[in-house]
Coordinates of C-alpha atoms in Angstrom, one line a residue:
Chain A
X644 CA 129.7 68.7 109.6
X645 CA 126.6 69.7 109.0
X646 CA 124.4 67.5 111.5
X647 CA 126.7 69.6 113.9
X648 CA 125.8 72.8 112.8
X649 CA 122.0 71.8 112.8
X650 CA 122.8 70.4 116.4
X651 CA 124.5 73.7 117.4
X652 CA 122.4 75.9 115.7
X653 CA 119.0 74.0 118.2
X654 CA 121.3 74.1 121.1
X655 CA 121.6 77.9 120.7
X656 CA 118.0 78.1 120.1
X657 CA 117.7 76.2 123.5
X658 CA 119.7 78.4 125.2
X659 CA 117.7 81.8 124.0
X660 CA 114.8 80.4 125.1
X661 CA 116.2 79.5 128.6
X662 CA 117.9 82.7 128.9
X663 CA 114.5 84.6 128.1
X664 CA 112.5 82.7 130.4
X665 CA 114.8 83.6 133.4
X666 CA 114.9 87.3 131.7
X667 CA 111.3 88.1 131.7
X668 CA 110.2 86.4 134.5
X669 CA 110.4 89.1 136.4
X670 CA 108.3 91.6 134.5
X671 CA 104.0 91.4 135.3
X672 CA 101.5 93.3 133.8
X673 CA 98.6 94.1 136.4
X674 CA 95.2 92.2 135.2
X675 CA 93.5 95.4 134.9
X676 CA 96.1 97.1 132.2
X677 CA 95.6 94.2 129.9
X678 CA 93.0 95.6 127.9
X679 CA 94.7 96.3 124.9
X680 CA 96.9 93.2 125.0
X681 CA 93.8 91.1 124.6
X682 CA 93.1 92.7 121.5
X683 CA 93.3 90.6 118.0
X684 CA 96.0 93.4 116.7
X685 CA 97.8 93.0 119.6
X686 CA 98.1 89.2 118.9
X687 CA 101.0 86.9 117.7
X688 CA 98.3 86.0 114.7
X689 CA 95.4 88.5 114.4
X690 CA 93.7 85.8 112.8
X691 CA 94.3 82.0 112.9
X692 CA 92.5 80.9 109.8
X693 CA 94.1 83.2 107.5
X694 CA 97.8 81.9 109.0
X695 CA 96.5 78.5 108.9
X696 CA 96.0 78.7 105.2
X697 CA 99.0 80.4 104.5
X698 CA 101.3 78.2 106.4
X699 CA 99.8 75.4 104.2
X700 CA 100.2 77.3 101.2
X701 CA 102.1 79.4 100.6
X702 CA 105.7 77.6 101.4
X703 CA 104.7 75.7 97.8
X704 CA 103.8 78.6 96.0
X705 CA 107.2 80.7 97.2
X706 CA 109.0 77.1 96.4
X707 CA 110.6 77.9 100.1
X708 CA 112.0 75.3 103.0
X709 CA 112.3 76.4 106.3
X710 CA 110.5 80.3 105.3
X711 CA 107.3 78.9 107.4
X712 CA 106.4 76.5 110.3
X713 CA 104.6 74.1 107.9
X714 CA 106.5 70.6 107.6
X715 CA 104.1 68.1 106.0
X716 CA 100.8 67.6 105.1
X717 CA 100.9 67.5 101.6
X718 CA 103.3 68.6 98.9
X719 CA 101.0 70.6 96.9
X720 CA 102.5 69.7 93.4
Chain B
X1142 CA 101.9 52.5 109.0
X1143 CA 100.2 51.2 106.1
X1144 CA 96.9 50.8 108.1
X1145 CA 97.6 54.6 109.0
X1146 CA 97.8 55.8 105.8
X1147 CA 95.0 54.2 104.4
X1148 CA 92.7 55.2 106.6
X1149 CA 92.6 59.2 105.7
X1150 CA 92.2 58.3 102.4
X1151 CA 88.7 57.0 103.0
X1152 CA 87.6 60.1 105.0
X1153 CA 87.7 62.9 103.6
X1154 CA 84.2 63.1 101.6
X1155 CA 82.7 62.1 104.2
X1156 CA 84.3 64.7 106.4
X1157 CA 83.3 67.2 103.6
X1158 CA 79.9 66.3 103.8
X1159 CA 79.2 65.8 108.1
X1160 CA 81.3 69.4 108.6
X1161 CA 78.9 70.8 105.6
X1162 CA 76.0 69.5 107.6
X1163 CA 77.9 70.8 110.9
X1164 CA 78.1 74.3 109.6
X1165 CA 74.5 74.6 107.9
X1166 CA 72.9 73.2 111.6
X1167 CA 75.4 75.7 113.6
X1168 CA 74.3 78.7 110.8
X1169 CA 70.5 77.9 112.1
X1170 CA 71.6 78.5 115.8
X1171 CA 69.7 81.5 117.4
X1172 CA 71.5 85.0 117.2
X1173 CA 71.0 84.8 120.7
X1174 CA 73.7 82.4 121.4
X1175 CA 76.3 85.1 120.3
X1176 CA 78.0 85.2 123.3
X1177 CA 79.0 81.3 123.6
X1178 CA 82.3 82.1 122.0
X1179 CA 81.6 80.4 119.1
X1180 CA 82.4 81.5 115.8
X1181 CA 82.4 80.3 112.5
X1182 CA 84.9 81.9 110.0
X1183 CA 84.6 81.4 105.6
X1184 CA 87.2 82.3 104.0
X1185 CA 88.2 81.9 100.2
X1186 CA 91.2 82.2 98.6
X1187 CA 92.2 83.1 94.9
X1188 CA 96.1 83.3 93.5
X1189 CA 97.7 84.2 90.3
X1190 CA 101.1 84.0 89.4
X1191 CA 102.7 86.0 86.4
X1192 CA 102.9 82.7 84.8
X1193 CA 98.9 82.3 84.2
X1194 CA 98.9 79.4 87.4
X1195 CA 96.2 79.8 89.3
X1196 CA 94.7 78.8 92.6
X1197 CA 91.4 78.7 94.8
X1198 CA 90.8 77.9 98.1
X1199 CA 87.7 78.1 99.7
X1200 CA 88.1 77.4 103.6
X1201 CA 86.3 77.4 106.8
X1202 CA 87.0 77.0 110.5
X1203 CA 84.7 76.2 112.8
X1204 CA 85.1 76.8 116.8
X1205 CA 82.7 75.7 118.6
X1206 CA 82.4 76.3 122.5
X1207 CA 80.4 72.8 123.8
X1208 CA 81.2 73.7 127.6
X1209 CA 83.3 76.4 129.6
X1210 CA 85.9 74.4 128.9
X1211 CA 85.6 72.1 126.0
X1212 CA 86.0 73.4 122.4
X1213 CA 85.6 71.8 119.5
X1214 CA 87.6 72.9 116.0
X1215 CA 87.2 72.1 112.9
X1216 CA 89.4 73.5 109.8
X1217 CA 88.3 73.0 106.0
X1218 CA 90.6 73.9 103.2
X1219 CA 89.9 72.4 99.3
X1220 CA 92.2 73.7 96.8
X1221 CA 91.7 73.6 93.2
X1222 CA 95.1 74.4 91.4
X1223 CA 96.1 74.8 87.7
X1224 CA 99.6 73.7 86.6
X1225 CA 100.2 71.2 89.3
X1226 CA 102.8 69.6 89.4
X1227 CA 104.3 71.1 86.2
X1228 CA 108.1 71.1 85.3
X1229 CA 107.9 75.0 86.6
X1230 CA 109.3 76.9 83.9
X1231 CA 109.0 74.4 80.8
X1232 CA 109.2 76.5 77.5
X1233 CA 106.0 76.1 76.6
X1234 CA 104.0 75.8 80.0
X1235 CA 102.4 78.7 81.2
X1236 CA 103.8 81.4 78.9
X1237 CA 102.4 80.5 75.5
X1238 CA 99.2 79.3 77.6
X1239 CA 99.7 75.5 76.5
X1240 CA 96.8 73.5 78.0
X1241 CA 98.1 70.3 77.1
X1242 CA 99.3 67.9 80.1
X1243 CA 102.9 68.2 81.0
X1244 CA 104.0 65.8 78.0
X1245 CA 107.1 64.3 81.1
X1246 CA 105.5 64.0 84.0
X1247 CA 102.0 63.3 82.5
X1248 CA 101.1 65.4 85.7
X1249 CA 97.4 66.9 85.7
X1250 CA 97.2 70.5 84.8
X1251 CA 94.2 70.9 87.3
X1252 CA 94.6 69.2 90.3
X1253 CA 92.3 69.2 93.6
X1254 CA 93.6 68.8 96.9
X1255 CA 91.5 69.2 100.1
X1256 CA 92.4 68.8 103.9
X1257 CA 89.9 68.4 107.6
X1258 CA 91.5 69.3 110.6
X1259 CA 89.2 68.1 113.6
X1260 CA 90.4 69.5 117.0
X1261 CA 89.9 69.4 120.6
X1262 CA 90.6 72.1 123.3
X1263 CA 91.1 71.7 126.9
X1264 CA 91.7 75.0 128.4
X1265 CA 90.8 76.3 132.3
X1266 CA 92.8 78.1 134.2
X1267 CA 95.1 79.0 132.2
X1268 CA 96.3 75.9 131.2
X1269 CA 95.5 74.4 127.7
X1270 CA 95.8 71.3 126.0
X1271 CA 94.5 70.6 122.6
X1272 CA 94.4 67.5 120.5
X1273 CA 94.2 67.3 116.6
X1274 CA 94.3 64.8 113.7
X1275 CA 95.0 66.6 110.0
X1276 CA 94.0 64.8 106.6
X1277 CA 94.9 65.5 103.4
X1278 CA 94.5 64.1 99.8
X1279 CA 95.7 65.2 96.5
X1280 CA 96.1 62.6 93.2
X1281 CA 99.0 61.7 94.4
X1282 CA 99.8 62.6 97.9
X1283 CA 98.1 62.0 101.0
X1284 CA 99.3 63.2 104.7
X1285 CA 97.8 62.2 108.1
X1286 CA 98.9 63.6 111.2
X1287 CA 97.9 63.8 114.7
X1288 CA 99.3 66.8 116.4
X1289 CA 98.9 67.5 120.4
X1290 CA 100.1 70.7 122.6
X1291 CA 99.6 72.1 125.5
X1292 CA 100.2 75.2 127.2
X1293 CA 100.2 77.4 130.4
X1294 CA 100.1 80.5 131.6
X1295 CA 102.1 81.7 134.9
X1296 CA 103.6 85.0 136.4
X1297 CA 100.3 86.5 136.8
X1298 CA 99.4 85.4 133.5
X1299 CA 102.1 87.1 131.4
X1300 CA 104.2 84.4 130.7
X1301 CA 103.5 81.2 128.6
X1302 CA 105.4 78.0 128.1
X1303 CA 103.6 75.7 124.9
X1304 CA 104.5 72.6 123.5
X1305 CA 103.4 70.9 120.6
X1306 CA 104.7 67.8 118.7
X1307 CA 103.0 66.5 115.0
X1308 CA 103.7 63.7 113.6
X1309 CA 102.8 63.2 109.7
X1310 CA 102.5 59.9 107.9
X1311 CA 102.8 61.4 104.1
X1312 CA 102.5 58.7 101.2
X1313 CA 103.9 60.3 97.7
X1314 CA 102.8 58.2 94.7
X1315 CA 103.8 60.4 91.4
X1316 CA 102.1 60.1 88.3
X1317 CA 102.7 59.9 84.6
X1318 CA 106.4 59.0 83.2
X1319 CA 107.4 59.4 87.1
X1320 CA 104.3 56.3 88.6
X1321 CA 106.3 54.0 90.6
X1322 CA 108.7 56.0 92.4
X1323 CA 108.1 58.0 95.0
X1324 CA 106.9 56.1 98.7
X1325 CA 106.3 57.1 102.5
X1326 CA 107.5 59.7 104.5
X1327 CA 107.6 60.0 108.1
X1328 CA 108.1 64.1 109.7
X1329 CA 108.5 64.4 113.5
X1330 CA 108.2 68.0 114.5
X1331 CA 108.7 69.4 118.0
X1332 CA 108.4 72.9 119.2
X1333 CA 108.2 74.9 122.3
X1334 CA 107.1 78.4 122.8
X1335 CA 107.7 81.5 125.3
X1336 CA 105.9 84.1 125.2
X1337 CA 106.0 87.4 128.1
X1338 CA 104.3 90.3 128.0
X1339 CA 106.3 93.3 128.9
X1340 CA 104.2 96.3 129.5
X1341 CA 101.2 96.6 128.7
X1342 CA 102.0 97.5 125.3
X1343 CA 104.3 94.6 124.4
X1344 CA 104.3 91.4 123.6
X1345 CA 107.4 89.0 123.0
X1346 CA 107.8 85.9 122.2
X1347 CA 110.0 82.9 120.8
X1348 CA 109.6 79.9 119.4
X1349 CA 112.2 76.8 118.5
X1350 CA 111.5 74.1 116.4
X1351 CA 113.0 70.6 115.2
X1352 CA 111.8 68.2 113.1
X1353 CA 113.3 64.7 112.2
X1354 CA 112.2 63.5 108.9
X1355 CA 112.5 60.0 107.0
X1356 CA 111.6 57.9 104.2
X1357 CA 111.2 59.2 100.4
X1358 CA 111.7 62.8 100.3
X1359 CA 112.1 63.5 96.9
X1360 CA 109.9 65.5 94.3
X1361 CA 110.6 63.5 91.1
X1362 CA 108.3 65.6 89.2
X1363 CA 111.4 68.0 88.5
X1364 CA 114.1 66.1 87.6
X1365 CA 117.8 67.5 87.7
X1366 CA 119.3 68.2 84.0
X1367 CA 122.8 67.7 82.8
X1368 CA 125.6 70.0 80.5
X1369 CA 123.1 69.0 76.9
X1370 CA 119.7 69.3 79.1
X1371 CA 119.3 65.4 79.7
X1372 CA 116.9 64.5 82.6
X1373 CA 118.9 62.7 85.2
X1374 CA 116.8 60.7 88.0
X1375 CA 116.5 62.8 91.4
X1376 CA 118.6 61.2 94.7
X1377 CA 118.5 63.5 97.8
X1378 CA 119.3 61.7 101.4
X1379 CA 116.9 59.3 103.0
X1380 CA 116.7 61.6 106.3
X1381 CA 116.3 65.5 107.2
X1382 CA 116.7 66.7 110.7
X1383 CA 116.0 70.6 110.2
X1384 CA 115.7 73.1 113.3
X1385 CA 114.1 77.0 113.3
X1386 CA 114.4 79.9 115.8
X1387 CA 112.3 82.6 115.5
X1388 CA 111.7 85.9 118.1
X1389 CA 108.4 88.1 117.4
X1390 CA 107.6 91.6 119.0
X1391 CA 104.2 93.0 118.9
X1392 CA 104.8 96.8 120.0
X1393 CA 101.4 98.6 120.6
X1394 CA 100.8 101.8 120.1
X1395 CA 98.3 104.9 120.8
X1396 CA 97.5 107.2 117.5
X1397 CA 95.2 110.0 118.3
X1398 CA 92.2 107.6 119.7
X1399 CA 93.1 104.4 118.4
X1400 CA 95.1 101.5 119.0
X1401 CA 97.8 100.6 116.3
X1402 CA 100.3 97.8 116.7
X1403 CA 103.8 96.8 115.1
X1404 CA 104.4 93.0 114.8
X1405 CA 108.1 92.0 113.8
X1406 CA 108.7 88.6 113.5
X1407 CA 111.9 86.7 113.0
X1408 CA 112.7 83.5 112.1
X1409 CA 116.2 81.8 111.5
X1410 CA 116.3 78.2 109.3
X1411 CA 119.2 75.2 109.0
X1412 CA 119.0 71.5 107.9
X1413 CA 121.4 68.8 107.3
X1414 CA 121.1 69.3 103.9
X1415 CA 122.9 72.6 104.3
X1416 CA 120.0 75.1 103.4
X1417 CA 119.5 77.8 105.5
X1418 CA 117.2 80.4 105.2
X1419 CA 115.9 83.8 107.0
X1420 CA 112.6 85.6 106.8
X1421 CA 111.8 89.0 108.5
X1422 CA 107.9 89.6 108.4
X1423 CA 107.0 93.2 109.7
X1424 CA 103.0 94.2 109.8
X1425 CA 101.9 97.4 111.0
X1426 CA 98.2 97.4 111.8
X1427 CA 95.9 100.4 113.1
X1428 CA 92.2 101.1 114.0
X1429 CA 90.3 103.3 111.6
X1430 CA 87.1 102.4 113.6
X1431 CA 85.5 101.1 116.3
X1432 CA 85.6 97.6 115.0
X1433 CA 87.8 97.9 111.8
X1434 CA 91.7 97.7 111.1
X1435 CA 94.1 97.9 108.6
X1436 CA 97.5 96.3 107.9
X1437 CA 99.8 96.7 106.3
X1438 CA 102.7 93.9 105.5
X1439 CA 106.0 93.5 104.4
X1440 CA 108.3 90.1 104.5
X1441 CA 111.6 89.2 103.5
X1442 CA 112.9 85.9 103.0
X1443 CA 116.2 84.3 101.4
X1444 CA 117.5 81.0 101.2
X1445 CA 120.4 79.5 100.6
X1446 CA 120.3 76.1 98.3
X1447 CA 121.0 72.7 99.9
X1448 CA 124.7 71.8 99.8
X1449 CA 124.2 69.3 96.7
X1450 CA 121.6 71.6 94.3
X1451 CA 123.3 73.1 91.6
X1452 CA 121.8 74.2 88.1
X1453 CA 123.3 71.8 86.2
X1454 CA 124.8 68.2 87.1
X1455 CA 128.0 66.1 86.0
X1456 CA 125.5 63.1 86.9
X1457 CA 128.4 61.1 89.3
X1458 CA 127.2 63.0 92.2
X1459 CA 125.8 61.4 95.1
X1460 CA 122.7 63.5 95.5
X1461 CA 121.3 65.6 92.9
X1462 CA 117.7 67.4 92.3
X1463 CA 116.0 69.6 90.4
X1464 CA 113.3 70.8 92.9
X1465 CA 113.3 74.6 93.3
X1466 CA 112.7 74.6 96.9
X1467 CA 116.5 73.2 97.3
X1468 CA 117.7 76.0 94.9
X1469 CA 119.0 79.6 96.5
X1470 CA 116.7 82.3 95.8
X1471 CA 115.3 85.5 97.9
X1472 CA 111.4 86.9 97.7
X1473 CA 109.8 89.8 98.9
X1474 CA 106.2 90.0 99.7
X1475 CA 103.9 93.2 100.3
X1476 CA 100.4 93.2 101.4
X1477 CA 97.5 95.1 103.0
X1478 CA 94.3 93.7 104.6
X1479 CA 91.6 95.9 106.2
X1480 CA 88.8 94.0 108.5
X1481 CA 85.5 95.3 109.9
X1482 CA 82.8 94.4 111.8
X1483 CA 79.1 95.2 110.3
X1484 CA 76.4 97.1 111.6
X1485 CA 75.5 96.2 115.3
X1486 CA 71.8 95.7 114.0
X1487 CA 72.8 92.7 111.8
X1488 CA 74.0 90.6 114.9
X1489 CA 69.6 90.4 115.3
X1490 CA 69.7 88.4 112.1
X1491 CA 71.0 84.6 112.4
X1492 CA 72.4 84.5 109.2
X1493 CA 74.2 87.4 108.9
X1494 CA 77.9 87.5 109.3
X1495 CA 79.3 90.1 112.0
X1496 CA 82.4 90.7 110.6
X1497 CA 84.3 90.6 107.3
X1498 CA 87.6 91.2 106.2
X1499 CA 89.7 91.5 102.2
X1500 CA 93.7 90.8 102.2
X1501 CA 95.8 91.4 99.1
X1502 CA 99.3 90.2 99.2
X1503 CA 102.1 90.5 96.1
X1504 CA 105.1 88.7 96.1
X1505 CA 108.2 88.8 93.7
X1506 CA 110.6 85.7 93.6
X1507 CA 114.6 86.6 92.6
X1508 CA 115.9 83.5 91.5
X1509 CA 119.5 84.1 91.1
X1510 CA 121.3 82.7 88.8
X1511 CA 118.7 81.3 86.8
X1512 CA 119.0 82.1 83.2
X1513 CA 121.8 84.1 83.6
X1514 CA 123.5 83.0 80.7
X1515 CA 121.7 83.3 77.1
X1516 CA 123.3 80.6 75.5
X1517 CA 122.2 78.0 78.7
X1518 CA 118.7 79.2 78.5
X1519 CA 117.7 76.3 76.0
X1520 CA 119.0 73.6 78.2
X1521 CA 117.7 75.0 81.4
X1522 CA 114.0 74.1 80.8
X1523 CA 113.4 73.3 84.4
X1524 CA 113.5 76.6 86.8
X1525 CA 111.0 78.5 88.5
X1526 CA 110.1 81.6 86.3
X1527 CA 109.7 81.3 82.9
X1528 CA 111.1 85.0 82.3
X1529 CA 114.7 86.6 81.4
X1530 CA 117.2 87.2 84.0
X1531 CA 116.5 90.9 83.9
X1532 CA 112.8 90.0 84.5
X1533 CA 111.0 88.4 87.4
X1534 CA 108.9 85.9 88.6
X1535 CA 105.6 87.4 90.7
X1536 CA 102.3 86.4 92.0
X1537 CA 99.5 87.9 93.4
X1538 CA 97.5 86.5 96.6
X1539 CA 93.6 87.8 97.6
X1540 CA 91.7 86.3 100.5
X1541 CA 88.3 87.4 101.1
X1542 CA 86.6 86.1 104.5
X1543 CA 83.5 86.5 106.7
X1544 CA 83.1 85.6 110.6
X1545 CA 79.9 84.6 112.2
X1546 CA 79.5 84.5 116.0
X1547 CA 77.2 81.9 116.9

């Protein structure tokens, strides 16, 4: 029952991901008004290092599963 | 496998010592060559939890630019910590101050762990593909992984599709009253990415991940408890296939002169062991200069506890643990982080850093339904804050770092 959720729950995931490609293809931003979307507080991460330690980190030190990306690597314990 | 697993454990002071020697050559490269894209970043990281635990991390990250199109990474992180592997919440661990060794687990109450991420980056046109093998060794855990992705950009550049896929070979060998159990684990993780930009103020993008994972995934270092506090031995399934959505918006905006940006990010959690969890992390950052930002942070996260974790066991179940990252429990975190650049001038000196930055985050940990009864408090020795149920558990996060472009 609940490999089926997990399956239905990536399925939807899947399908949110298909559906936004096909909804945002359409919209462009001309190269010249990309200025401040180049800029590192404009960024997913504004600074890689800093996420890089916390996704190694910090999951142990919560005592979380699934709250961040990190899946391995060392327990930390 | 074995050969696999063997083989990060012989690298990593070596690793230590050539990327030492990497850095201190690349510090010695002429200011000159600061516009080559590469940068080297130092970062170092102290915690401290309400329970006296604390941790440092120094870290460094190298990128260095060899052609247009060739890059070269390379990630550093060491990690001394105090009350590894403790039986979090042990009566006399942490809130009396007790120095002694965890009398059940014979665990180390300081424990090193430290971790080399080499890379390699492909990237023209657009299109990227990046290569990466992760280390890491603690007393009694080591992980190796290899880790590829690539991505591209299309639609004028404001759409990109990534991959990526890891693979980590952990071995888990516990120590103390626990040596012997414990074994390999396998993780397979998988993810693909979207991202669009909208206007020229916004950003979207999401991201879903699986991950198949095998072998001994235990922790027996906190071992489940029965009704009269007896230690029962941990069993949790032999497999985990776990999956995560999560959808970010980074929302620009104009304040008087400068640029200031929201960045919402959420992310959605399930696994066949039936936790499921959701965080909601929201900075807001802003310009104050010409070179320097602040941000501010807040994040929100709750899990529920795997289908079989309970306080206290019958001991006939099938699976049973103690581990507090199976239990339920919600957290909120606050922070602020403000990063500048230096004087212009100090780019003419080779060994002066050109930027810096100073983060502070706070986080306080509800763990409901711990302690919640006065007369079980005795026999529940084993949970995550060491405090009454009308207290808290809390900890407290600084990272200081400096950038040098190279």
């Amino acid at each position: 029952m609940i490999r089926l959720s997990v399956a239905r729950f990536a399925s939807s995931a899947l399908c949110a991901l298909a559906a936004s490609l096909m909804l945002t293809a359409c919209a462009a931003v001309p190269q010249k008004d990309r200025e401040f979307l180049s800029d590192p507080i404009m960024q997913r991460q504004d600074d890689p290092l800093e996420s890089g330690i916390e996704s190694h980190d910090f999951p142990r030190r919560e005592g979380s599963t699934g709250g961040n990306s990190g899946s391995g690597g060392g327990c930390g314990c | 496998m074995r050969l696999l697993l063997r083989m990060p454990v012989q690298l990593p002071g070596r690793a230590i010592g050539l990327s030492l020697l990497l850095s201190l050559l690349l510090a010695f490269t002429p200011a000159a060559a600061g516009e080559s894209g590469s940068v080297l970043q130092l970062k170092y990281e102290f915690f401290r939890d309400r329970n006296r635990a604390w941790n440092h991390t120094p870290a460094f990250s190298l990128r260095y630019a060899l052609q247009r199109v060739w890059t070269l990474g390379w990630e550093q992180e060491f990690d001394v910590v105090s009350g590894a592997s403790r039986r979090l919440g042990a009566s006399l661990d942490g809130k009396t101050q007790a120095i002694e060794p965890d009398a059940v687990t014979g665990a180390s109450k300081v424990e090193a762990r430290y971790s080399e991420n080499p890379s390699l980056t492909y990237s023209r046109d657009g299109k990227t593909i990046s290569g990466s093998l992760y280390a890491s060794r603690e007393s009694d855990y080591t992980s190796f992984s290899p880790a590829g992705s690539a991505s591209m950009d299309f639609n004028g550049r404001n759409t990109t599709v990534g991959i990526s896929y890891a693979e980590f070979f952990d071995a888990f060998q516990p120590k103390g009253a626990f040596a012997g159990e414990g074994g390999d684990k396998r993780i397979r993780t998988g993810a693909v990415t979207l991202a669009q930009s909208l206007t020229p103020l916004t950003l979207v993008a999401i991201t879903g991940t699986a991950s198949y994972a095998d072998g001994y995934l235990g922790h027996p270092y906190n071992p489940p408890i029965d009704a009269r506090g007896d230690l029962l031995a941990e069993r949790v399934p032999e497999s985990k296939t776990a999956a995560a959505l999560a959808a970010q918006i980074v929302q620009g905006f104009r304040l008087g002169e400068r640029l200031g940006s929201i960045n919402l990010d959420a992310r959605a959690y399930r696994d066949d062991w039936g936790l499921g969890s959701g965080t909601l992390d929201l900075k807001v950052s802003r310009y104050f200069s010409e070179t320097g930002y602040v941000r501010l942070r807040a994040r929100g996260y709750a899990q529920t506890g795997a289908a079989f974790a309970k306080d206290v066991y019958a001991g006939d179940e099938t699976f049973r643990t103690g581990d507090i990252r199976l239990s339920r429990f919600s957290s909120l975190l606050v922070g602020a982080k403000i990063a500048a650049g230096f004087p212009d001038s100090w780019s003419d000196h080779a060994f002066l850093p050109d930027r810096w930055d100073l983060k502070f985050d706070y986080l306080v940990r509800d763990t409901r339904g711990d302690l919640g009864d006065a007369s079980a408090t005795e026999s529940r020795g084993y949970h995550y804050q060491l405090y009454g149920s009308d207290e808290y558990y809390a900890q407290g996060v600084i990272l200081a770092g400096l950038a040098f472009d190279l």
